[in-house]
C-alpha cells in the first residue's frame, strides 16, 4: 500500500491509510495524509472498509495478509455482496499462476468457470492500467445517471 500512498502524495493528492493494530512493527507509512489515517483493531472491519467503496483492486505478490484480502474481495464479488462490480487485477502473472492454480479449482468444481471472469492477470504497469481503465469506463457507462435538482 505504501507505493499507492507515495504516488498520491508525490502527485499532490491526499492518501487514505487503513492500518491494523498488530503486536509489533505495524505503523502507518509516511505518505498517508495524517487526518486520513484510520486505525483498525480487527482485520474483518478493515477489509470491509476498503472493499465496499472500491472500484478496483490490484493485488501485487504478497504473503498471508495479501491472500486474505484477495480471497475476501473475491468472495464478496462472487456472492454479489458488494454494491458494484470491481476489477480484480492480479499483477505479476507468473507469480500468481504458480501460487494459485485456478484451473484446478475449476476442474474440481470448487469454483465455476464463470467465477474466473472475476480475475484478470497483468504483467506490466501499462497492461494493468489499460485493464483498469477499460473496466472503469464500462462500469461507469452501466450506472444510471444521477440528476441533481436545481437549487
CSV table of N, CA and C in Angstrom, one decimal:
chain,number,residue,atom,x,y,z
A,1,UNK,N,0.8,-1.2,0.0
A,1,UNK,CA,0.0,0.0,0.0
A,1,UNK,C,0.9,1.3,0.0
A,2,UNK,N,2.1,1.1,0.5
A,2,UNK,CA,2.9,2.3,0.6
A,2,UNK,C,3.2,2.9,-0.8
A,3,UNK,N,3.3,2.1,-1.8
A,3,UNK,CA,3.6,2.6,-3.1
A,3,UNK,C,2.4,3.5,-3.6
A,4,UNK,N,1.2,3.0,-3.4
A,4,UNK,CA,0.0,3.8,-3.8
A,4,UNK,C,-0.1,5.1,-3.0
A,5,UNK,N,0.2,5.0,-1.7
A,5,UNK,CA,0.2,6.2,-0.9
A,5,UNK,C,1.2,7.2,-1.4
A,6,UNK,N,2.4,6.7,-1.7
A,6,UNK,CA,3.5,7.5,-2.1
A,6,UNK,C,3.2,8.2,-3.5
A,7,UNK,N,2.6,7.4,-4.4
A,7,UNK,CA,2.2,8.0,-5.7
A,7,UNK,C,1.3,9.1,-5.5
A,8,UNK,N,0.2,8.9,-4.7
A,8,UNK,CA,-0.7,10.0,-4.4
A,8,UNK,C,-0.1,11.2,-3.8
A,9,UNK,N,0.8,11.0,-2.8
A,9,UNK,CA,1.4,12.1,-2.2
A,9,UNK,C,2.3,12.9,-3.1
A,10,UNK,N,3.1,12.2,-3.9
A,10,UNK,CA,4.0,12.8,-4.9
A,10,UNK,C,3.2,13.6,-6.0
A,11,UNK,N,2.0,13.2,-6.3
A,11,UNK,CA,1.2,13.9,-7.2
A,11,UNK,C,0.4,15.0,-6.6
A,12,UNK,N,0.6,15.3,-5.3
A,12,UNK,CA,0.0,16.4,-4.6
A,12,UNK,C,-1.4,16.0,-4.1
A,13,UNK,N,-1.8,14.8,-4.1
A,13,UNK,CA,-3.1,14.4,-3.7
A,13,UNK,C,-3.1,13.9,-2.2
A,14,UNK,N,-4.3,13.6,-1.7
A,14,UNK,CA,-4.5,13.1,-0.4
A,14,UNK,C,-4.5,11.6,-0.5
A,15,UNK,N,-4.1,10.9,0.6
A,15,UNK,CA,-4.0,9.5,0.6
A,15,UNK,C,-4.5,8.9,1.8
A,16,UNK,N,-5.4,7.9,1.7
A,16,UNK,CA,-6.0,7.3,2.8
A,16,UNK,C,-5.2,6.1,3.3
A,17,UNK,N,-5.0,5.9,4.6
A,17,UNK,CA,-4.3,4.7,5.1
A,17,UNK,C,-5.2,3.9,6.0
A,18,UNK,N,-5.4,2.7,5.7
A,18,UNK,CA,-6.3,1.8,6.6
A,18,UNK,C,-5.3,0.8,7.3
A,19,UNK,N,-4.9,1.2,8.5
A,19,UNK,CA,-3.9,0.4,9.2
A,19,UNK,C,-4.5,-0.5,10.2
A,20,UNK,N,-3.8,-1.5,10.6
A,20,UNK,CA,-4.3,-2.5,11.5
A,20,UNK,C,-3.4,-2.5,12.7
A,21,UNK,N,-4.0,-2.6,13.9
A,21,UNK,CA,-3.2,-2.7,15.2
A,21,UNK,C,-2.7,-4.1,15.3
A,22,UNK,N,-1.3,-4.3,15.3
A,22,UNK,CA,-0.7,-5.6,15.5
A,22,UNK,C,0.3,-5.4,16.6
A,23,UNK,N,0.7,-6.6,17.2
A,23,UNK,CA,1.6,-6.5,18.4
A,23,UNK,C,3.0,-5.9,18.1
A,24,UNK,N,3.4,-6.0,16.8
A,24,UNK,CA,4.7,-5.4,16.5
A,24,UNK,C,4.8,-4.9,15.1
A,25,UNK,N,5.7,-4.0,14.9
A,25,UNK,CA,6.1,-3.5,13.6
A,25,UNK,C,5.1,-2.9,12.6
A,26,UNK,N,3.9,-2.6,13.0
A,26,UNK,CA,2.9,-2.0,12.1
A,26,UNK,C,2.6,-0.6,12.5
A,27,UNK,N,3.0,0.3,11.6
A,27,UNK,CA,2.8,1.8,11.7
A,27,UNK,C,2.3,2.3,10.4
A,28,UNK,N,1.5,3.3,10.4
A,28,UNK,CA,1.2,3.9,9.1
A,28,UNK,C,2.4,4.4,8.3
A,29,UNK,N,2.4,4.2,7.0
A,29,UNK,CA,3.6,4.7,6.2
A,29,UNK,C,3.6,6.2,6.2
A,30,UNK,N,4.7,6.8,5.9
A,30,UNK,CA,4.9,8.2,6.0
A,30,UNK,C,4.1,9.0,4.9
A,31,UNK,N,3.5,8.3,3.9
A,31,UNK,CA,2.9,9.0,2.8
A,31,UNK,C,1.4,9.2,3.0
A,32,UNK,N,0.8,8.6,4.1
A,32,UNK,CA,-0.6,8.7,4.3
A,32,UNK,C,-0.9,10.1,4.9
A,33,UNK,N,-1.9,10.7,4.4
A,33,UNK,CA,-2.4,12.0,4.9
A,33,UNK,C,-2.8,11.8,6.3
A,34,UNK,N,-2.2,12.5,7.3
A,34,UNK,CA,-2.4,12.2,8.7
A,34,UNK,C,-3.9,12.2,9.1
A,35,UNK,N,-4.7,13.1,8.6
A,35,UNK,CA,-6.1,13.1,9.0
A,35,UNK,C,-6.9,12.0,8.3
A,36,UNK,N,-6.3,11.3,7.4
A,36,UNK,CA,-7.0,10.2,6.7
A,36,UNK,C,-6.4,8.8,7.1
A,37,UNK,N,-5.7,8.8,8.2
A,37,UNK,CA,-5.1,7.6,8.7
A,37,UNK,C,-6.1,6.9,9.7
A,38,UNK,N,-6.6,5.8,9.3
A,38,UNK,CA,-7.6,5.1,10.1
A,38,UNK,C,-7.0,3.8,10.7
A,39,UNK,N,-7.1,3.7,12.0
A,39,UNK,CA,-6.5,2.5,12.6
A,39,UNK,C,-7.7,1.5,13.0
A,40,UNK,N,-7.5,0.3,12.6
A,40,UNK,CA,-8.5,-0.8,12.9
A,40,UNK,C,-7.9,-1.8,13.9
A,41,UNK,N,-8.8,-2.3,14.7
A,41,UNK,CA,-8.4,-3.4,15.6
A,41,UNK,C,-8.6,-4.8,15.0
A,42,UNK,N,-9.6,-4.9,14.1
A,42,UNK,CA,-9.9,-6.2,13.6
A,42,UNK,C,-9.8,-6.2,12.0
A,43,UNK,N,-9.2,-7.3,11.5
A,43,UNK,CA,-9.0,-7.4,10.1
A,43,UNK,C,-10.3,-7.3,9.3
A,44,UNK,N,-11.4,-8.0,9.8
A,44,UNK,CA,-12.6,-8.0,9.0
A,44,UNK,C,-13.2,-6.6,8.8
A,45,UNK,N,-13.0,-5.7,9.8
A,45,UNK,CA,-13.5,-4.4,9.6
A,45,UNK,C,-12.7,-3.6,8.6
A,46,UNK,N,-11.4,-3.8,8.7
A,46,UNK,CA,-10.5,-3.1,7.7
A,46,UNK,C,-10.8,-3.5,6.3
A,47,UNK,N,-11.0,-4.9,6.1
A,47,UNK,CA,-11.3,-5.4,4.8
A,47,UNK,C,-12.7,-4.8,4.3
A,48,UNK,N,-13.7,-4.8,5.1
A,48,UNK,CA,-15.0,-4.2,4.7
A,48,UNK,C,-14.8,-2.8,4.3
A,49,UNK,N,-14.1,-2.0,5.0
A,49,UNK,CA,-13.9,-0.6,4.7
A,49,UNK,C,-13.1,-0.4,3.4
A,50,UNK,N,-12.2,-1.2,3.1
A,50,UNK,CA,-11.5,-1.0,1.8
A,50,UNK,C,-12.3,-1.6,0.6
A,51,UNK,N,-13.1,-2.7,0.9
A,51,UNK,CA,-13.7,-3.4,-0.2
A,51,UNK,C,-15.0,-2.7,-0.7
A,52,UNK,N,-15.8,-2.3,0.2
A,52,UNK,CA,-17.1,-1.7,-0.2
A,52,UNK,C,-17.1,-0.6,-1.1
A,53,UNK,N,-16.2,0.5,-0.9
A,53,UNK,CA,-16.2,1.6,-1.9
A,53,UNK,C,-15.3,1.4,-3.1
A,54,UNK,N,-14.6,0.3,-3.1
A,54,UNK,CA,-13.6,0.1,-4.2
A,54,UNK,C,-14.2,-0.1,-5.6
A,55,UNK,N,-13.6,0.4,-6.5
A,55,UNK,CA,-14.0,0.2,-7.9
A,55,UNK,C,-13.0,-0.7,-8.6
A,56,UNK,N,-11.9,-1.0,-7.9
A,56,UNK,CA,-10.9,-1.8,-8.5
A,56,UNK,C,-9.9,-2.2,-7.4
A,57,UNK,N,-9.3,-3.4,-7.6
A,57,UNK,CA,-8.3,-3.9,-6.7
A,57,UNK,C,-7.1,-4.5,-7.5
A,58,UNK,N,-5.9,-3.9,-7.3
A,58,UNK,CA,-4.8,-4.5,-8.0
A,58,UNK,C,-4.0,-5.2,-6.9
A,59,UNK,N,-3.7,-6.5,-7.0
A,59,UNK,CA,-3.1,-7.2,-6.0
A,59,UNK,C,-1.7,-7.6,-6.5
A,60,UNK,N,-0.7,-7.2,-5.7
A,60,UNK,CA,0.7,-7.5,-6.0
A,60,UNK,C,1.1,-8.8,-5.3
A,61,UNK,N,2.2,-9.4,-5.7
A,61,UNK,CA,2.6,-10.6,-5.0
A,61,UNK,C,2.8,-10.3,-3.5
A,62,UNK,N,2.3,-11.2,-2.6
A,62,UNK,CA,2.4,-11.0,-1.2
A,62,UNK,C,2.2,-12.3,-0.4
A,63,UNK,N,2.1,-12.1,0.9
A,63,UNK,CA,2.0,-13.2,1.8
A,63,UNK,C,0.6,-13.5,2.3
A,64,UNK,N,0.5,-14.0,3.5
A,64,UNK,CA,-0.8,-14.4,4.1
A,64,UNK,C,-1.8,-13.2,4.1
A,65,UNK,N,-1.3,-12.0,4.5
A,65,UNK,CA,-2.3,-10.9,4.6
A,65,UNK,C,-2.8,-10.5,3.2
A,66,UNK,N,-2.0,-10.5,2.2
A,66,UNK,CA,-2.4,-10.3,0.8
A,66,UNK,C,-3.4,-11.3,0.4
A,67,UNK,N,-3.1,-12.6,0.6
A,67,UNK,CA,-4.0,-13.7,0.3
A,67,UNK,C,-5.4,-13.5,0.9
A,68,UNK,N,-5.3,-13.2,2.2
A,68,UNK,CA,-6.6,-13.0,3.0
A,68,UNK,C,-7.4,-11.9,2.3
A,69,UNK,N,-6.8,-10.8,2.0
A,69,UNK,CA,-7.6,-9.7,1.4
A,69,UNK,C,-8.1,-10.1,0.0
A,70,UNK,N,-7.3,-10.8,-0.8
A,70,UNK,CA,-7.7,-11.2,-2.1
A,70,UNK,C,-8.9,-12.2,-2.0
A,71,UNK,N,-8.8,-13.2,-1.2
A,71,UNK,CA,-9.9,-14.1,-1.1
A,71,UNK,C,-11.2,-13.5,-0.6
A,72,UNK,N,-11.1,-12.5,0.4
A,72,UNK,CA,-12.2,-11.8,0.9
A,72,UNK,C,-12.9,-11.0,-0.2
A,73,UNK,N,-12.1,-10.3,-1.0
A,73,UNK,CA,-12.6,-9.5,-2.1
A,73,UNK,C,-13.3,-10.4,-3.2
A,74,UNK,N,-12.6,-11.5,-3.5
A,74,UNK,CA,-13.2,-12.4,-4.5
A,74,UNK,C,-14.5,-13.0,-4.0
A,75,UNK,N,-14.6,-13.4,-2.8
A,75,UNK,CA,-15.8,-13.9,-2.2
A,75,UNK,C,-16.9,-12.9,-2.2
A,76,UNK,N,-16.6,-11.7,-1.8
A,76,UNK,CA,-17.7,-10.6,-1.9
A,76,UNK,C,-18.2,-10.4,-3.3
A,77,UNK,N,-17.3,-10.4,-4.2
A,77,UNK,CA,-17.7,-10.3,-5.6
A,77,UNK,C,-18.5,-11.5,-6.1
A,78,UNK,N,-18.0,-12.7,-5.8
A,78,UNK,CA,-18.7,-13.9,-6.3
A,78,UNK,C,-20.1,-14.0,-5.8
A,79,UNK,N,-20.3,-13.6,-4.5
A,79,UNK,CA,-21.6,-13.7,-3.9
A,79,UNK,C,-22.5,-12.5,-4.0
A,80,UNK,N,-22.0,-11.5,-4.8
A,80,UNK,CA,-22.7,-10.3,-5.0
A,80,UNK,C,-23.0,-9.5,-3.8
A,81,UNK,N,-22.1,-9.5,-2.8
A,81,UNK,CA,-22.3,-8.8,-1.6
A,81,UNK,C,-21.8,-7.4,-1.6
A,82,UNK,N,-21.2,-7.0,-2.7
A,82,UNK,CA,-20.7,-5.6,-2.9
A,82,UNK,C,-21.6,-4.9,-3.9
A,83,UNK,N,-21.9,-3.6,-3.6
A,83,UNK,CA,-22.8,-2.9,-4.4
A,83,UNK,C,-22.4,-2.7,-5.9
A,84,UNK,N,-21.1,-2.7,-6.2
A,84,UNK,CA,-20.7,-2.5,-7.5
A,84,UNK,C,-19.6,-3.6,-7.8
A,85,UNK,N,-19.6,-4.0,-9.1
A,85,UNK,CA,-18.5,-4.9,-9.5
A,85,UNK,C,-17.2,-4.2,-9.7
A,86,UNK,N,-16.2,-4.7,-9.0
A,86,UNK,CA,-14.9,-4.0,-9.1
A,86,UNK,C,-13.9,-5.0,-9.8
A,87,UNK,N,-13.0,-4.3,-10.5
A,87,UNK,CA,-12.0,-5.1,-11.2
A,87,UNK,C,-11.0,-5.7,-10.2
A,88,UNK,N,-10.6,-6.9,-10.4
A,88,UNK,CA,-9.6,-7.6,-9.6
A,88,UNK,C,-8.5,-8.0,-10.5
A,89,UNK,N,-7.4,-7.3,-10.4
A,89,UNK,CA,-6.2,-7.5,-11.3
A,89,UNK,C,-5.1,-8.1,-10.4
A,90,UNK,N,-4.6,-9.2,-10.9
A,90,UNK,CA,-3.5,-9.9,-10.2
A,90,UNK,C,-2.3,-9.5,-11.0
A,91,UNK,N,-1.5,-8.6,-10.3
A,91,UNK,CA,-0.3,-8.1,-11.0
A,91,UNK,C,0.9,-9.0,-10.7
A,92,UNK,N,1.6,-9.4,-11.8
A,92,UNK,CA,2.7,-10.4,-11.7
A,92,UNK,C,2.1,-11.8,-12.0
A,93,UNK,N,1.7,-11.9,-13.3
A,93,UNK,CA,1.0,-13.1,-13.7
A,93,UNK,C,1.8,-14.4,-13.4
A,94,UNK,N,3.1,-14.4,-13.6
A,94,UNK,CA,3.9,-15.6,-13.3
A,94,UNK,C,3.8,-16.0,-11.9
A,95,UNK,N,3.9,-15.0,-11.0
A,95,UNK,CA,3.8,-15.3,-9.5
A,95,UNK,C,2.4,-16.0,-9.2
A,96,UNK,N,1.4,-15.3,-9.6
A,96,UNK,CA,0.0,-15.7,-9.3
A,96,UNK,C,-0.3,-17.1,-9.8
A,97,UNK,N,0.1,-17.4,-11.1
A,97,UNK,CA,-0.2,-18.7,-11.7
A,97,UNK,C,0.6,-19.8,-11.1
A,98,UNK,N,1.7,-19.5,-10.4
A,98,UNK,CA,2.5,-20.5,-9.7
A,98,UNK,C,1.9,-20.7,-8.3
A,99,UNK,N,1.5,-19.7,-7.7
A,99,UNK,CA,1.0,-19.8,-6.3
A,99,UNK,C,-0.4,-20.3,-6.2
A,100,UNK,N,-1.3,-19.9,-7.1
A,100,UNK,CA,-2.7,-20.3,-7.1
A,100,UNK,C,-3.0,-21.0,-8.4
A,101,UNK,N,-3.4,-22.2,-8.4
A,101,UNK,CA,-3.8,-22.9,-9.6
A,101,UNK,C,-5.3,-22.8,-9.7
A,102,UNK,N,-5.8,-21.7,-10.3
A,102,UNK,CA,-7.2,-21.5,-10.5
A,102,UNK,C,-7.8,-22.6,-11.4
A,103,UNK,N,-7.1,-23.1,-12.4
A,103,UNK,CA,-7.6,-24.2,-13.3
A,103,UNK,C,-8.0,-25.4,-12.5
A,104,UNK,N,-7.2,-25.8,-11.5
A,104,UNK,CA,-7.5,-27.0,-10.7
A,104,UNK,C,-8.8,-26.7,-9.9
A,105,UNK,N,-9.0,-25.5,-9.4
A,105,UNK,CA,-10.2,-25.2,-8.7
A,105,UNK,C,-11.5,-25.4,-9.6
A,106,UNK,N,-11.3,-24.9,-10.9
A,106,UNK,CA,-12.4,-25.0,-11.9
A,106,UNK,C,-12.6,-26.5,-12.2
A,107,UNK,N,-11.5,-27.2,-12.5
A,107,UNK,CA,-11.6,-28.7,-12.9
A,107,UNK,C,-12.3,-29.5,-11.8
A,108,UNK,N,-12.0,-29.2,-10.5
A,108,UNK,CA,-12.5,-30.0,-9.4
A,108,UNK,C,-13.9,-29.5,-9.0
A,109,UNK,N,-14.4,-28.4,-9.6
A,109,UNK,CA,-15.8,-28.0,-9.4
A,109,UNK,C,-15.9,-27.1,-8.1
A,110,UNK,N,-14.8,-26.7,-7.6
A,110,UNK,CA,-14.9,-25.8,-6.3
A,110,UNK,C,-15.3,-24.4,-6.7
A,111,UNK,N,-15.0,-24.0,-7.9
A,111,UNK,CA,-15.4,-22.7,-8.4
A,111,UNK,C,-15.9,-22.9,-9.8
A,112,UNK,N,-16.9,-22.1,-10.3
A,112,UNK,CA,-17.4,-22.3,-11.6
A,112,UNK,C,-16.5,-21.6,-12.6
A,113,UNK,N,-16.5,-22.0,-13.9
A,113,UNK,CA,-15.7,-21.3,-14.9
A,113,UNK,C,-16.1,-19.8,-15.0
A,114,UNK,N,-17.3,-19.5,-14.7
A,114,UNK,CA,-17.8,-18.1,-14.8
A,114,UNK,C,-17.1,-17.3,-13.7
A,115,UNK,N,-16.8,-17.9,-12.6
A,115,UNK,CA,-16.1,-17.1,-11.5
A,115,UNK,C,-14.7,-16.6,-11.9
A,116,UNK,N,-14.1,-17.3,-12.9
A,116,UNK,CA,-12.8,-16.9,-13.4
A,116,UNK,C,-12.9,-15.5,-14.1
A,117,UNK,N,-14.1,-15.1,-14.5
A,117,UNK,CA,-14.3,-13.7,-15.1
A,117,UNK,C,-14.0,-12.6,-14.0
A,118,UNK,N,-14.0,-13.0,-12.8
A,118,UNK,CA,-13.7,-12.0,-11.7
A,118,UNK,C,-12.2,-11.6,-11.7
A,119,UNK,N,-11.4,-12.4,-12.2
A,119,UNK,CA,-9.9,-12.2,-12.1
A,119,UNK,C,-9.3,-11.9,-13.5
A,120,UNK,N,-8.4,-10.9,-13.5
A,120,UNK,CA,-7.6,-10.6,-14.7
A,120,UNK,C,-6.2,-10.5,-14.3
A,121,UNK,N,-5.3,-11.1,-15.1
A,121,UNK,CA,-3.9,-11.0,-14.8
A,121,UNK,C,-3.2,-9.9,-15.6
A,122,UNK,N,-2.2,-9.3,-15.0
A,122,UNK,CA,-1.4,-8.3,-15.7
A,122,UNK,C,0.1,-8.5,-15.4
A,123,UNK,N,0.9,-8.3,-16.4
A,123,UNK,CA,2.3,-8.5,-16.2
A,123,UNK,C,3.1,-7.2,-16.3
A,124,UNK,N,2.5,-6.1,-16.7
A,124,UNK,CA,3.2,-4.8,-16.8
A,124,UNK,C,2.3,-3.7,-16.3
A,125,UNK,N,2.9,-2.6,-15.8
A,125,UNK,CA,2.0,-1.5,-15.4
A,125,UNK,C,1.1,-1.0,-16.4
A,126,UNK,N,1.6,-0.9,-17.7
A,126,UNK,CA,0.7,-0.4,-18.8
A,126,UNK,C,-0.5,-1.4,-19.0
A,127,UNK,N,-0.2,-2.7,-18.9
A,127,UNK,CA,-1.3,-3.6,-19.1
A,127,UNK,C,-2.3,-3.5,-18.0
A,128,UNK,N,-1.9,-3.4,-16.7
A,128,UNK,CA,-2.8,-3.2,-15.6
A,128,UNK,C,-3.6,-1.9,-15.7
A,129,UNK,N,-2.9,-0.9,-16.1
A,129,UNK,CA,-3.6,0.4,-16.3
A,129,UNK,C,-4.7,0.3,-17.4
A,130,UNK,N,-4.4,-0.3,-18.5
A,130,UNK,CA,-5.4,-0.4,-19.6
A,130,UNK,C,-6.6,-1.3,-19.2
A,131,UNK,N,-6.3,-2.4,-18.4
A,131,UNK,CA,-7.4,-3.2,-18.0
A,131,UNK,C,-8.3,-2.4,-17.0
A,132,UNK,N,-7.7,-1.7,-16.1
A,132,UNK,CA,-8.5,-0.9,-15.1
A,132,UNK,C,-9.3,0.2,-15.8
A,133,UNK,N,-8.6,0.9,-16.8
A,133,UNK,CA,-9.3,1.9,-17.5
A,133,UNK,C,-10.5,1.4,-18.2
A,134,UNK,N,-10.3,0.3,-18.9
A,134,UNK,CA,-11.4,-0.3,-19.7
A,134,UNK,C,-12.6,-0.8,-18.7
A,135,UNK,N,-12.2,-1.4,-17.6
A,135,UNK,CA,-13.3,-1.9,-16.7
A,135,UNK,C,-14.0,-0.7,-16.0
A,136,UNK,N,-13.3,0.4,-15.7
A,136,UNK,CA,-13.9,1.5,-15.0
A,136,UNK,C,-14.8,2.2,-16.0
A,137,UNK,N,-14.4,2.4,-17.3
A,137,UNK,CA,-15.2,3.0,-18.3
A,137,UNK,C,-16.5,2.2,-18.5
A,138,UNK,N,-16.4,0.9,-18.6
A,138,UNK,CA,-17.5,0.0,-18.7
A,138,UNK,C,-18.5,0.2,-17.5
A,139,UNK,N,-17.9,0.1,-16.4
A,139,UNK,CA,-18.6,0.2,-15.1
A,139,UNK,C,-19.4,1.6,-15.0
A,140,UNK,N,-18.8,2.6,-15.4
A,140,UNK,CA,-19.4,4.0,-15.3
A,140,UNK,C,-20.5,4.1,-16.3
A,141,UNK,N,-20.3,3.5,-17.5
A,141,UNK,CA,-21.4,3.6,-18.5
A,141,UNK,C,-22.6,2.8,-18.2
A,142,UNK,N,-22.5,1.8,-17.3
A,142,UNK,CA,-23.6,1.0,-16.9
A,142,UNK,C,-24.4,1.6,-15.7
A,143,UNK,N,-23.8,2.5,-15.1
A,143,UNK,CA,-24.5,3.2,-13.9
A,143,UNK,C,-25.6,4.2,-14.4
A,144,UNK,N,-26.7,4.2,-13.7
A,144,UNK,CA,-27.7,5.2,-14.1
A,144,UNK,C,-27.2,6.6,-13.8
A,145,UNK,N,-27.6,7.6,-14.6
A,145,UNK,CA,-27.2,9.0,-14.4
A,145,UNK,C,-27.9,9.5,-13.2
A,146,UNK,N,-27.2,10.3,-12.4
A,146,UNK,CA,-27.9,10.9,-11.2
A,146,UNK,C,-28.1,12.3,-11.5
A,147,UNK,N,-29.4,12.7,-11.5
A,147,UNK,CA,-29.7,14.1,-11.8
A,147,UNK,C,-29.9,14.9,-10.5
A,148,UNK,N,-29.2,16.0,-10.4
A,148,UNK,CA,-29.3,16.9,-9.3
A,148,UNK,C,-30.4,18.0,-9.6
A,149,UNK,N,-31.3,18.2,-8.6
A,149,UNK,CA,-32.3,19.3,-8.9
A,149,UNK,C,-31.6,20.6,-8.8
A,150,UNK,N,-32.1,21.6,-9.5
A,150,UNK,CA,-31.6,22.9,-9.5
A,150,UNK,C,-31.9,23.5,-8.1
A,151,UNK,N,-31.0,24.3,-7.6
A,151,UNK,CA,-31.2,24.9,-6.3
A,151,UNK,C,-31.3,26.4,-6.4
